[in-house]
CSV table of C-alpha atoms in Angstrom, one decimal:
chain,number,residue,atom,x,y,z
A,1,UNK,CA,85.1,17.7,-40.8
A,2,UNK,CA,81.7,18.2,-39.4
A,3,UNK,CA,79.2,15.9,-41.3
A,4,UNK,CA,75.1,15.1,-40.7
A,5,UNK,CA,74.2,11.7,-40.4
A,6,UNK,CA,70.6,10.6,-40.7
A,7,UNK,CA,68.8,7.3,-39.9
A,8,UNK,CA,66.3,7.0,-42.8
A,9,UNK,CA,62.7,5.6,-43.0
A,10,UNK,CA,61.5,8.3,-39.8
A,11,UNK,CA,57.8,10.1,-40.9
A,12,UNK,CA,58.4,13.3,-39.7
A,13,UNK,CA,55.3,14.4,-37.7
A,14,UNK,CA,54.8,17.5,-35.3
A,15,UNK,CA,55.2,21.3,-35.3
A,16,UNK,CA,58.2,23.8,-36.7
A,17,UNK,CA,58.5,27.2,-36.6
A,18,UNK,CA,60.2,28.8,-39.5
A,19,UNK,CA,62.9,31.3,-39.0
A,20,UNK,CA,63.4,34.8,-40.5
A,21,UNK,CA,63.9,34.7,-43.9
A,22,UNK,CA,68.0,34.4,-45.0
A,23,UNK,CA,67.4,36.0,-48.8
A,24,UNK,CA,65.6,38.9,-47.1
A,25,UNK,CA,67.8,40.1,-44.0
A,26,UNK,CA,71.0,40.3,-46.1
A,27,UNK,CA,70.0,43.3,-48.7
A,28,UNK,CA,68.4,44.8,-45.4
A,29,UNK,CA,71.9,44.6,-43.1
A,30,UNK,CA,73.6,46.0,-46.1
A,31,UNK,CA,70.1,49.3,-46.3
A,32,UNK,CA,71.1,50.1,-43.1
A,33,UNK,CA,74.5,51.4,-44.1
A,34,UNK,CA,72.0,54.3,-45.8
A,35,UNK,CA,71.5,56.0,-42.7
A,36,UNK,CA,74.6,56.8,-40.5
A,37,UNK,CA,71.2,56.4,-37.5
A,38,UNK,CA,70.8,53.4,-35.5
A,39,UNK,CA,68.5,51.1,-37.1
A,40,UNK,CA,66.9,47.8,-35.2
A,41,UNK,CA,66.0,44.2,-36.9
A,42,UNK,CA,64.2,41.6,-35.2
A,43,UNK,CA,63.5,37.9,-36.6
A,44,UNK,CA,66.8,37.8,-37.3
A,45,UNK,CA,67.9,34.1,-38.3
A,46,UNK,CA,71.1,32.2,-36.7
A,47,UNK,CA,73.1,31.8,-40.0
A,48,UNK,CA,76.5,31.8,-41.1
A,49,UNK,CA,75.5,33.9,-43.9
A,50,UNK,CA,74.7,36.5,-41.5
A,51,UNK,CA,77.9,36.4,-39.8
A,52,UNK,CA,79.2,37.0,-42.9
A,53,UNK,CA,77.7,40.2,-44.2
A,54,UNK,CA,77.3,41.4,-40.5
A,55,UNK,CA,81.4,40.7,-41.1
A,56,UNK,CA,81.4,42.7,-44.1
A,57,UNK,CA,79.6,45.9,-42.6
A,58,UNK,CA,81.7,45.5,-39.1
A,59,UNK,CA,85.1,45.9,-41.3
A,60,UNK,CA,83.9,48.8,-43.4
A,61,UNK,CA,83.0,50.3,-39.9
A,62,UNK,CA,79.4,49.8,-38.8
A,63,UNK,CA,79.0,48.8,-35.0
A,64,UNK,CA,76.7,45.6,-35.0
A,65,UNK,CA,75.1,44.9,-31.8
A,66,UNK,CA,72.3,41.6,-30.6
A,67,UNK,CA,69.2,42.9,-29.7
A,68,UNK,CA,67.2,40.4,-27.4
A,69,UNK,CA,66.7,37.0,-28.6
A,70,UNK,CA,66.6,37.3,-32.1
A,71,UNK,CA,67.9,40.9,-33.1
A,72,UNK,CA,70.2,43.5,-34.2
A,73,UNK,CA,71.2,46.7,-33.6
A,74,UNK,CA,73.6,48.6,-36.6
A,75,UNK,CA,74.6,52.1,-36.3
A,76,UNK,CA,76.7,53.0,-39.7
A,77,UNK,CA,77.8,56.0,-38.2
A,78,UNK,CA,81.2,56.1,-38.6
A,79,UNK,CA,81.9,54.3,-41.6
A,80,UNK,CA,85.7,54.2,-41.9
A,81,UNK,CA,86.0,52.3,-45.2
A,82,UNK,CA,84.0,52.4,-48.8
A,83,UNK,CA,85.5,49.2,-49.5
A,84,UNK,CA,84.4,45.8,-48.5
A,85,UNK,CA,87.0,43.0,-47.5
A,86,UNK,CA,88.0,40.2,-50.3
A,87,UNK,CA,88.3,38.1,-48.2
A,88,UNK,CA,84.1,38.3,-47.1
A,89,UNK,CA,82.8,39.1,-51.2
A,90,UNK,CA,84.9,36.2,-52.1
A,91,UNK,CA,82.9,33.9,-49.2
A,92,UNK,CA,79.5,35.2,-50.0
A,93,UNK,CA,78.0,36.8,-53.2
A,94,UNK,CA,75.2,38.9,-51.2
A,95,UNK,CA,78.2,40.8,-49.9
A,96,UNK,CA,78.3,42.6,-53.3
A,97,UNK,CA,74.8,44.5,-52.1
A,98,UNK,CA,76.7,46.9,-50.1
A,99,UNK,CA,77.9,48.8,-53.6
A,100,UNK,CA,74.9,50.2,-53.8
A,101,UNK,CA,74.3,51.8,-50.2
A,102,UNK,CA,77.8,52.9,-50.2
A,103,UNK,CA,77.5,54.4,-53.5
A,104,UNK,CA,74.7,56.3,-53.2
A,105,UNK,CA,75.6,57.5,-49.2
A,106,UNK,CA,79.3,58.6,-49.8
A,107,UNK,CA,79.7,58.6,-53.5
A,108,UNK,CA,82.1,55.9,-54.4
A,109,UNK,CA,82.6,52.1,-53.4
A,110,UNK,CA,85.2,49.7,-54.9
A,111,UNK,CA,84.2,46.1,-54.4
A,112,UNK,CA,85.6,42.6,-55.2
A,113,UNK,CA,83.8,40.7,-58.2
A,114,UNK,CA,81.8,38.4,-56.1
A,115,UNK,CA,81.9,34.8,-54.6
A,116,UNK,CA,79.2,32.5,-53.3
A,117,UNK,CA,77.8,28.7,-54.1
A,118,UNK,CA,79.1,27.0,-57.2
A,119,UNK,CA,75.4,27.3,-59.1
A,120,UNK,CA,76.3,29.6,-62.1
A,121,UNK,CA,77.8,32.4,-63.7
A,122,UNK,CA,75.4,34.8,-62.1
A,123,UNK,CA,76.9,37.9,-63.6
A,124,UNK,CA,77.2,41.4,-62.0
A,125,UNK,CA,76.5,42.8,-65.7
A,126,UNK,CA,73.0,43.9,-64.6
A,127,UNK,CA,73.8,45.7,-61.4
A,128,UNK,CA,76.8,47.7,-63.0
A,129,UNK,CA,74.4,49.0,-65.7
A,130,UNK,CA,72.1,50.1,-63.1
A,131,UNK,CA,74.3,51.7,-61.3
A,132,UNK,CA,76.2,53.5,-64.7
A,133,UNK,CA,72.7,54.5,-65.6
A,134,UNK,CA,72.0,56.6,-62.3
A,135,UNK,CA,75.3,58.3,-63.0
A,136,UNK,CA,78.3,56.3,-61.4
A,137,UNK,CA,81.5,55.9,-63.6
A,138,UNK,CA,82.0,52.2,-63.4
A,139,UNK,CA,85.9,50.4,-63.3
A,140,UNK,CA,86.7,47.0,-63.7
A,141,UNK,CA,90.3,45.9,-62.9
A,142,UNK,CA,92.4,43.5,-61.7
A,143,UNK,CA,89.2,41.5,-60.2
A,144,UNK,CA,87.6,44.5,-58.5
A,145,UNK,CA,85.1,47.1,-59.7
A,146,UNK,CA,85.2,50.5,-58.8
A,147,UNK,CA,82.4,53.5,-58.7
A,148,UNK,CA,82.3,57.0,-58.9
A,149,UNK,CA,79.4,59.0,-59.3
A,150,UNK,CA,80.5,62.3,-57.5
A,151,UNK,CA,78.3,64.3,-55.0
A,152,UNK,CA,75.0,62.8,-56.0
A,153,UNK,CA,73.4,59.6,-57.7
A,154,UNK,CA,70.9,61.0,-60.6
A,155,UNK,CA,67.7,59.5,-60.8
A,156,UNK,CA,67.0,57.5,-64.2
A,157,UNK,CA,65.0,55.0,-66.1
A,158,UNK,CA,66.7,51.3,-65.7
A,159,UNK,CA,65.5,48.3,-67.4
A,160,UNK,CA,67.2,44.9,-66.5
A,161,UNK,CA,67.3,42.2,-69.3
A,162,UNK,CA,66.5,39.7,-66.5
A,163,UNK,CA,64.4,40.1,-63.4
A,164,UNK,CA,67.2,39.7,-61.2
A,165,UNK,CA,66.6,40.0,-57.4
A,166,UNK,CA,70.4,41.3,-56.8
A,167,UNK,CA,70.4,44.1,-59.2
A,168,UNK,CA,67.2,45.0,-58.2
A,169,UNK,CA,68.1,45.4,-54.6
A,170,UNK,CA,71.3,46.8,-55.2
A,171,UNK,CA,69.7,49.4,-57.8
A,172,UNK,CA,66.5,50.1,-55.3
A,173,UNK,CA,69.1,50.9,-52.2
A,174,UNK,CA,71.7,53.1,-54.8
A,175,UNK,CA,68.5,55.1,-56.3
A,176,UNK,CA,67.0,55.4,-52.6
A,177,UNK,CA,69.2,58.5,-52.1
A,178,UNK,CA,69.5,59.6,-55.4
A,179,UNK,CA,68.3,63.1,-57.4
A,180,UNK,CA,65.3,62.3,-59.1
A,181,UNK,CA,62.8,59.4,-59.8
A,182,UNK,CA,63.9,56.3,-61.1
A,183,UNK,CA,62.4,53.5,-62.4
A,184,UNK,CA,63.1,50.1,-62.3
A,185,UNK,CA,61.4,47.7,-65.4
A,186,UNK,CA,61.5,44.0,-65.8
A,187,UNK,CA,62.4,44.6,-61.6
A,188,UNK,CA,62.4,41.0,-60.1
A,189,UNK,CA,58.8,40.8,-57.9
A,190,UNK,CA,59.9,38.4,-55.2
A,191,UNK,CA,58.5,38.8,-51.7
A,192,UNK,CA,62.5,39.8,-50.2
A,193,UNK,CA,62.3,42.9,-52.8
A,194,UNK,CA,59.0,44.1,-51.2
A,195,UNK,CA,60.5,43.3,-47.4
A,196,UNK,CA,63.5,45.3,-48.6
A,197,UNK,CA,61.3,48.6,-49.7
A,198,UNK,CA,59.1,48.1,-47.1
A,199,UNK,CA,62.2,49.0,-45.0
A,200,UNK,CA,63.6,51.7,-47.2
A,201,UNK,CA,60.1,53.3,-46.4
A,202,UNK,CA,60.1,52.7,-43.1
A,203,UNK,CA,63.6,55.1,-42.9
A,204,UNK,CA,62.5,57.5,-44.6
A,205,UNK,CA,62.7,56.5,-48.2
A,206,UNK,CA,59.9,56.7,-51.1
A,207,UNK,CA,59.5,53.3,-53.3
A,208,UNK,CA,56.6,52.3,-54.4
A,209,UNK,CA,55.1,49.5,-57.2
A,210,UNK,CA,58.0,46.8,-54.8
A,211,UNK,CA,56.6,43.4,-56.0
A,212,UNK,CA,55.2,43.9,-59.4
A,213,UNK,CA,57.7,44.4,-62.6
A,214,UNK,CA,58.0,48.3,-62.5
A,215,UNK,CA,59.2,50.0,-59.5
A,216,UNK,CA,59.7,53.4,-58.9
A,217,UNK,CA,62.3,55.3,-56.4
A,218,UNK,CA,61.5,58.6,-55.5
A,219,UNK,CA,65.4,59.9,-53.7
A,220,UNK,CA,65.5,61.4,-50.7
A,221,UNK,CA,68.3,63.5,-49.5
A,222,UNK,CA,69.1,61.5,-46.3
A,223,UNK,CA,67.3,58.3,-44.4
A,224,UNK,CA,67.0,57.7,-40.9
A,225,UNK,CA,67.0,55.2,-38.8
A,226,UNK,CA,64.4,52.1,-37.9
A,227,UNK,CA,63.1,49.0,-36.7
A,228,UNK,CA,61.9,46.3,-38.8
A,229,UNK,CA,60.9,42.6,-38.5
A,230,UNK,CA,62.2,40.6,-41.4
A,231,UNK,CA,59.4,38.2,-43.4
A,232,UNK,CA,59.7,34.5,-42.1
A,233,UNK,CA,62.1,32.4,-44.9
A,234,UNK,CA,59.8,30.9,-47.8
A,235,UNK,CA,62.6,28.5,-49.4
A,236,UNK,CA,62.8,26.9,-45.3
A,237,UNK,CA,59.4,26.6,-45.2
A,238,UNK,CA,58.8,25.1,-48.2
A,239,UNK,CA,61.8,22.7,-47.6
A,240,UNK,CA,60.1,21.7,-44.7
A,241,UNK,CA,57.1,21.0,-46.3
A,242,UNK,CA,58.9,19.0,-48.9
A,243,UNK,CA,60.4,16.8,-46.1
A,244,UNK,CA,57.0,16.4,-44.5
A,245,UNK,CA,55.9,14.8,-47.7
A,246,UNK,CA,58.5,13.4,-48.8
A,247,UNK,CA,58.5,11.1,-45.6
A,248,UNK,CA,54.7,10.6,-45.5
A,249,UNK,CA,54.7,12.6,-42.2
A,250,UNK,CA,52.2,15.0,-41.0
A,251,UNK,CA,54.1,18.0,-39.9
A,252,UNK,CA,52.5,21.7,-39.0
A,253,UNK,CA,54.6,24.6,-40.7
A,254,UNK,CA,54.2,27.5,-38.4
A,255,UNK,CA,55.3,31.0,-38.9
A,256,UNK,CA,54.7,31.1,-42.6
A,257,UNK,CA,52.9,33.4,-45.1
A,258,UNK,CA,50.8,30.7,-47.6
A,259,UNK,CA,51.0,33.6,-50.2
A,260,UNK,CA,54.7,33.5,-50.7
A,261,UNK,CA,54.6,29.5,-51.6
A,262,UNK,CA,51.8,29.8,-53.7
A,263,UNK,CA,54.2,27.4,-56.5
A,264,UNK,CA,55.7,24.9,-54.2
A,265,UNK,CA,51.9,24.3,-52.6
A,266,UNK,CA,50.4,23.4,-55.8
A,267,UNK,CA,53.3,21.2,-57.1
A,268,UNK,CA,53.1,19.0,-53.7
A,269,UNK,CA,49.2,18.9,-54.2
A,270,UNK,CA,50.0,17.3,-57.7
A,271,UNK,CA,51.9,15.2,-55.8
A,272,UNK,CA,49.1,13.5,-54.2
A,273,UNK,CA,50.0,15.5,-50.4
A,274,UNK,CA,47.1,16.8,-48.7
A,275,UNK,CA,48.1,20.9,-47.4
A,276,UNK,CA,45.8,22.6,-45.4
A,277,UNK,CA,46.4,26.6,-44.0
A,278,UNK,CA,45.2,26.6,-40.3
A,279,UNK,CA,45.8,29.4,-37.9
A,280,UNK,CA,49.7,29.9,-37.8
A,281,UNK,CA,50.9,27.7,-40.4
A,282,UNK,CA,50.3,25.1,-43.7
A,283,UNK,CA,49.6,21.4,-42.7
A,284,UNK,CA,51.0,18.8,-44.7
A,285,UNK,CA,50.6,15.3,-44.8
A,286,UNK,CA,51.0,11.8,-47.1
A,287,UNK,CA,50.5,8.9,-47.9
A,288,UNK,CA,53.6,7.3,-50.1
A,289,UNK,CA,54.0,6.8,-52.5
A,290,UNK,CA,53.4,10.5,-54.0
A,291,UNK,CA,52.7,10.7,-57.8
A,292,UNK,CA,55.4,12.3,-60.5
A,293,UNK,CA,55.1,15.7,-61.8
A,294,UNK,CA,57.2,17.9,-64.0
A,295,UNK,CA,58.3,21.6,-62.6
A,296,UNK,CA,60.1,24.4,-64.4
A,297,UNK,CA,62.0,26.9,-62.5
A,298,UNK,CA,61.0,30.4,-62.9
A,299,UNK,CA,61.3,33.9,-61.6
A,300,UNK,CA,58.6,34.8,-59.0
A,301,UNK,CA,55.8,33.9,-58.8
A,302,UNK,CA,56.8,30.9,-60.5
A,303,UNK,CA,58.4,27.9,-59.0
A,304,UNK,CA,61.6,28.8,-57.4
A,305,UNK,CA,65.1,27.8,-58.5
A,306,UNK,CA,65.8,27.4,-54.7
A,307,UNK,CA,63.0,24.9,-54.1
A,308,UNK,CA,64.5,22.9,-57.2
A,309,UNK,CA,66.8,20.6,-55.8
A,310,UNK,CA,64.8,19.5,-52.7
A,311,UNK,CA,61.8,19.2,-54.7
A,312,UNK,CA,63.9,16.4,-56.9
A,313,UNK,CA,64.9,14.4,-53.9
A,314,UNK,CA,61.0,14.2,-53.4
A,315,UNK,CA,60.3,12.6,-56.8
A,316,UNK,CA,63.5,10.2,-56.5
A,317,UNK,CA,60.7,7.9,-55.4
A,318,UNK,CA,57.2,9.1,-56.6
A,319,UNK,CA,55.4,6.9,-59.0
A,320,UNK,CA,55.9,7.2,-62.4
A,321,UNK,CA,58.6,9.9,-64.5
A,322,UNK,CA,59.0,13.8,-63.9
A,323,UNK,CA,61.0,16.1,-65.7
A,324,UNK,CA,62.3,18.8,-63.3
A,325,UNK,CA,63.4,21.9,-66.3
A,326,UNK,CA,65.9,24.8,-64.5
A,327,UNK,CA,65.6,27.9,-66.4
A,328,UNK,CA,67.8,30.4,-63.9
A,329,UNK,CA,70.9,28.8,-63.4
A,330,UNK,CA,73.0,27.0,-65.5
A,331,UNK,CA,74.5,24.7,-63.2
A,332,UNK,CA,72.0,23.8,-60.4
A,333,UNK,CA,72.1,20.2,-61.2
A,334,UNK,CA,75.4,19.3,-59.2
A,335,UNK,CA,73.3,17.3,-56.6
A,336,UNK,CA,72.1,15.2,-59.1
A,337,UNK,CA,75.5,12.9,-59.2
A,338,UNK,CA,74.8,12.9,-54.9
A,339,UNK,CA,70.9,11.5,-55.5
A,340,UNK,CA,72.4,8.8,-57.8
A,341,UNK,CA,75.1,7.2,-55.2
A,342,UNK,CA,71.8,6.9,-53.4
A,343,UNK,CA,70.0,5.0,-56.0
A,344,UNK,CA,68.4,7.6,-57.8
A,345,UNK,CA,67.7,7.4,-61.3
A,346,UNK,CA,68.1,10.7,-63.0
A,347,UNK,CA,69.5,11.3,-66.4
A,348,UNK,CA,70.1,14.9,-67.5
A,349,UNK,CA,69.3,16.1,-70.6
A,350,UNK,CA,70.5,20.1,-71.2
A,351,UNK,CA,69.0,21.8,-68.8
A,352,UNK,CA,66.4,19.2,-67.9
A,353,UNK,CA,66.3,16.2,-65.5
A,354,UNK,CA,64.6,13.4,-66.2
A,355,UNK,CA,63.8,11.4,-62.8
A,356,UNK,CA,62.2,7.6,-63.1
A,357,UNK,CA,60.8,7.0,-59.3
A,358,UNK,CA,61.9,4.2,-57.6
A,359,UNK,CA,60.4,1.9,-54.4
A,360,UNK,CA,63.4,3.6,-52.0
A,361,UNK,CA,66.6,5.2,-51.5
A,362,UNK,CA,69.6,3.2,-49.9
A,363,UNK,CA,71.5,5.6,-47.8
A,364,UNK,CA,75.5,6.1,-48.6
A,365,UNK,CA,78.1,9.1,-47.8
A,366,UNK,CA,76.9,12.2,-50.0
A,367,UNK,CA,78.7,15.8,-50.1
A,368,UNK,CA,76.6,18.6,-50.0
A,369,UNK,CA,77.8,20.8,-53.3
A,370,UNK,CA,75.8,24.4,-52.4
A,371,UNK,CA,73.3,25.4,-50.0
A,372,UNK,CA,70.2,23.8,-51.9
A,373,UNK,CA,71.9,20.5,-53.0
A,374,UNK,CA,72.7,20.0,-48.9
A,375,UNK,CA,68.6,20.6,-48.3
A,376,UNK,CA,67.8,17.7,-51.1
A,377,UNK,CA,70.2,15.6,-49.5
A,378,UNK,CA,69.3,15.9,-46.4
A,379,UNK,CA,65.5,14.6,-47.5
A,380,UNK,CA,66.8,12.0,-49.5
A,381,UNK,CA,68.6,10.9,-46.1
A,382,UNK,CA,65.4,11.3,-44.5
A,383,UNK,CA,63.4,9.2,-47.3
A,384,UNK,CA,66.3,6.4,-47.7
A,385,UNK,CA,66.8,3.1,-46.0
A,386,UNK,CA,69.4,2.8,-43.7
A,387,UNK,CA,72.1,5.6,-42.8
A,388,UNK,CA,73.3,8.6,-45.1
A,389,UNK,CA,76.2,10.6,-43.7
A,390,UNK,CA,76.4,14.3,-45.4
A,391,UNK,CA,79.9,15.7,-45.3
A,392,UNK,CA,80.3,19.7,-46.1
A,393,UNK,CA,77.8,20.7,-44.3
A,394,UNK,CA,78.7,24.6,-43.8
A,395,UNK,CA,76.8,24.7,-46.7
A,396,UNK,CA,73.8,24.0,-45.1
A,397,UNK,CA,75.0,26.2,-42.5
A,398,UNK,CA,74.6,29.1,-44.5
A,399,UNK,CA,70.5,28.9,-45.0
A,400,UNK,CA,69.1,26.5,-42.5
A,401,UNK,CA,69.2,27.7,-38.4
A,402,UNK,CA,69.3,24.6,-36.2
A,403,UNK,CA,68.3,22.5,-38.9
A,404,UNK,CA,69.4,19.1,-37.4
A,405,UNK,CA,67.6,20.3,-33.6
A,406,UNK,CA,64.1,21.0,-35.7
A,407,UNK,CA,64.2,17.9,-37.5
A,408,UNK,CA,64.7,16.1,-34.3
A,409,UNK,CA,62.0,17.8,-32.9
A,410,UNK,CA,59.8,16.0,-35.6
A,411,UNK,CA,61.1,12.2,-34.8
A,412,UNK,CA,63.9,12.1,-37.1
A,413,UNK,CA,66.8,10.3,-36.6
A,414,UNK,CA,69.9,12.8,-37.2
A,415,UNK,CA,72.9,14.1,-35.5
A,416,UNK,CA,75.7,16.3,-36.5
A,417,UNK,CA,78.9,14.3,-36.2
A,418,UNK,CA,82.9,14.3,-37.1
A,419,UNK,CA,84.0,12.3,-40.1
């Protein structure tokens, strides 16, 4: 088994440049099969995730080619199949985004009820009634749900209990070829729904108010093809940033947009870390120890749920108590029990943490739970004293591109090993 083991006690200093942004690429691989043209994606990151729904499009019958260094070339011309393999949905929960595409392009999908990291319930409820309300007779049996909706999607008004980023993606790419308007209320506003409409529009497609609560989908009989450069990943830069405090280093995040980590910039200013935007990136640099704050996860603009976990590894040794609060999922705490076999001192209460900050971190063998939990662990290593050793590390896999090679880059001591 494939494991990361870290040397603790390194300040990370230097440059990074952060890759194209995981949350955003996947709902655009799965626009593309809207348009039976070639479309073209640059700033394409190295992930397993990607394999996976490039996987998912390449069985249903898309041709998936590399373009240069960091691209992609998908031509959904000859889609043979309308329904996605188990055996992919089951692997990755942003696989589910292709019900929509294939929906609205040929009128009928049937899809597995989705997989993907152990964080919560995260229920398909919202995009089903999205996709009932602009027409589509829905099916659920036997762990699969199948969709109707005849010749044409119909254009209506859909108003999601939650601002969920899925079901607004799926909704936005189902209503993108629909009859009619429709309009999306309480739509989640993250910057990947706005890359996402930016590329509807740029094949063709007619969405406007992307990145506020209400947005609105004018359909288009048919979309073309298109080349698009994906937005650089917020969740890795701010991880980054994290670690650079976290290890009182002084690190330049390149390739970043300050805008999109608005959140995570003023909590590590709290913090006591000095950030500074220069021409290509955010500086960040610290002197330990960093003081205690309290966060509350929220949807966007607020702090992000995916920031949560690494952001708790930081305070495992600020001065004083903080109260990390996840309002999002249910079940993003599993990397708490990891932070403790480290010395942490973290008592949960509900859905609150309570963290008391400590002097260090004593390294130990830690399993990375989900994607996020692997990120948190992976600072902790880098905080602690002496070695940590990180086993399942495909979860980190799946969000991070040549994670271990970047932090060596900025004087840490890590390798990927066998355990």
């Amino acid at each position: 088994m494939e494991a990361i083991a870290i040397q603790g006690r390194a300040r990370l200093r230097g440059r990074v440049a952060i890759s194209g942004s995981k949350n955003a690429v996947l709902p655009i691989i799965a626009a593309c099969l809207l348009t039976g043209d070639e479309c073209y994606l640059e700033d394409i990151p190295r992930l397993a995730d990607v394999d996976t729904m490039c996987g998912v499009i390449g069985e249903l019958g898309a041709r998936v080619y590399p373009e240069g260094i960091n691209g992609l070339r998908i031509s959904s011309g000859f889609l043979e199949k309308v329904e996605p393999p188990y055996e992919y949905v089951r692997r990755m929960r942003a696989s589910f985004l292709v019900m929509g595409p294939l929906l609205a392009r040929f009128g009928r999908v049937k899809v597995s009820l989705p997989g993907g990291c152990a964080i919560g319930a995260r229920p398909i409820d919202l995009h089903l009634k999205g996709m009932a309300a602009l027409g589509a007779k829905i099916t659920v049996n036997k762990g699969n749900v199948e969709a109707e909706a005849g010749s044409r999607l119909k254009g209506a008004q859909v108003y999601l209990d939650f601002p969920s980023v899925g079901a607004t993606e799926n909704i936005m790419m189902a209503a993108a070829l629909a009859e009619g308007t429709t309009t999306i209320e309480n739509a989640a506003g993250e910057p990947e729904i706005v890359d996402l409409a930016n590329f509807i529009n740029a094949m063709g497609g007619r969405v406007t108010g992307a990145g506020t609560r209400v947005i609105k989908i004018e359909g288009v009989k048919e979309l073309h093809g298109s080349r698009h450069a994906v937005i650089p990943d917020r969740v890795e830069a701010g991880t980054f940033m994290i670690a650079a405090a976290a290890t009182g280093g002084d690190v330049l995040v390149e390739n970043v947009i300050p805008t999109h980590l608005k959140a995570v910039m003023a909590k590590l200013a709290e913090t006591g870390a000095r950030l500074e935007e220069e021409e290509g990136g955010i500086r960040v640099r610290a002197d330990l120890p960093l003081k205690a704050v309290d966060i509350k996860t929220m949807p966007y603009p607020g702090f992000p749920t995916d920031m949560q976990a690494q952001f708790m590894a930081l305070l495992t040794t600020a001065r004083g108590s903080s109260m990390v609060t996840e309002t999002v999922f249910e079940n993003r705490f599993m990397h708490v029990n990891e932070l403790k076999r480290m010395g942490a001192d973290i008592v949960i209460e509900g859905h609150c943490a309570v963290i008391k900050g400590k002097s260090k971190l004593i390294g130990a063998p830690v399993k990375a739970t989900d994607l996020r939990a692997g990120a948190a662990l992976v600072i902790a290593g880098l905080m602690a004293e002496g070695e940590t050793t990180i086993s399942c590390v495909h979860h980190i896999d799946r969000g991070y591109e040549n994670l271990v090679g970047k932090l060596q880059a900025l004087g840490a001591e890590v390798i990927r090993t066998e355990i």
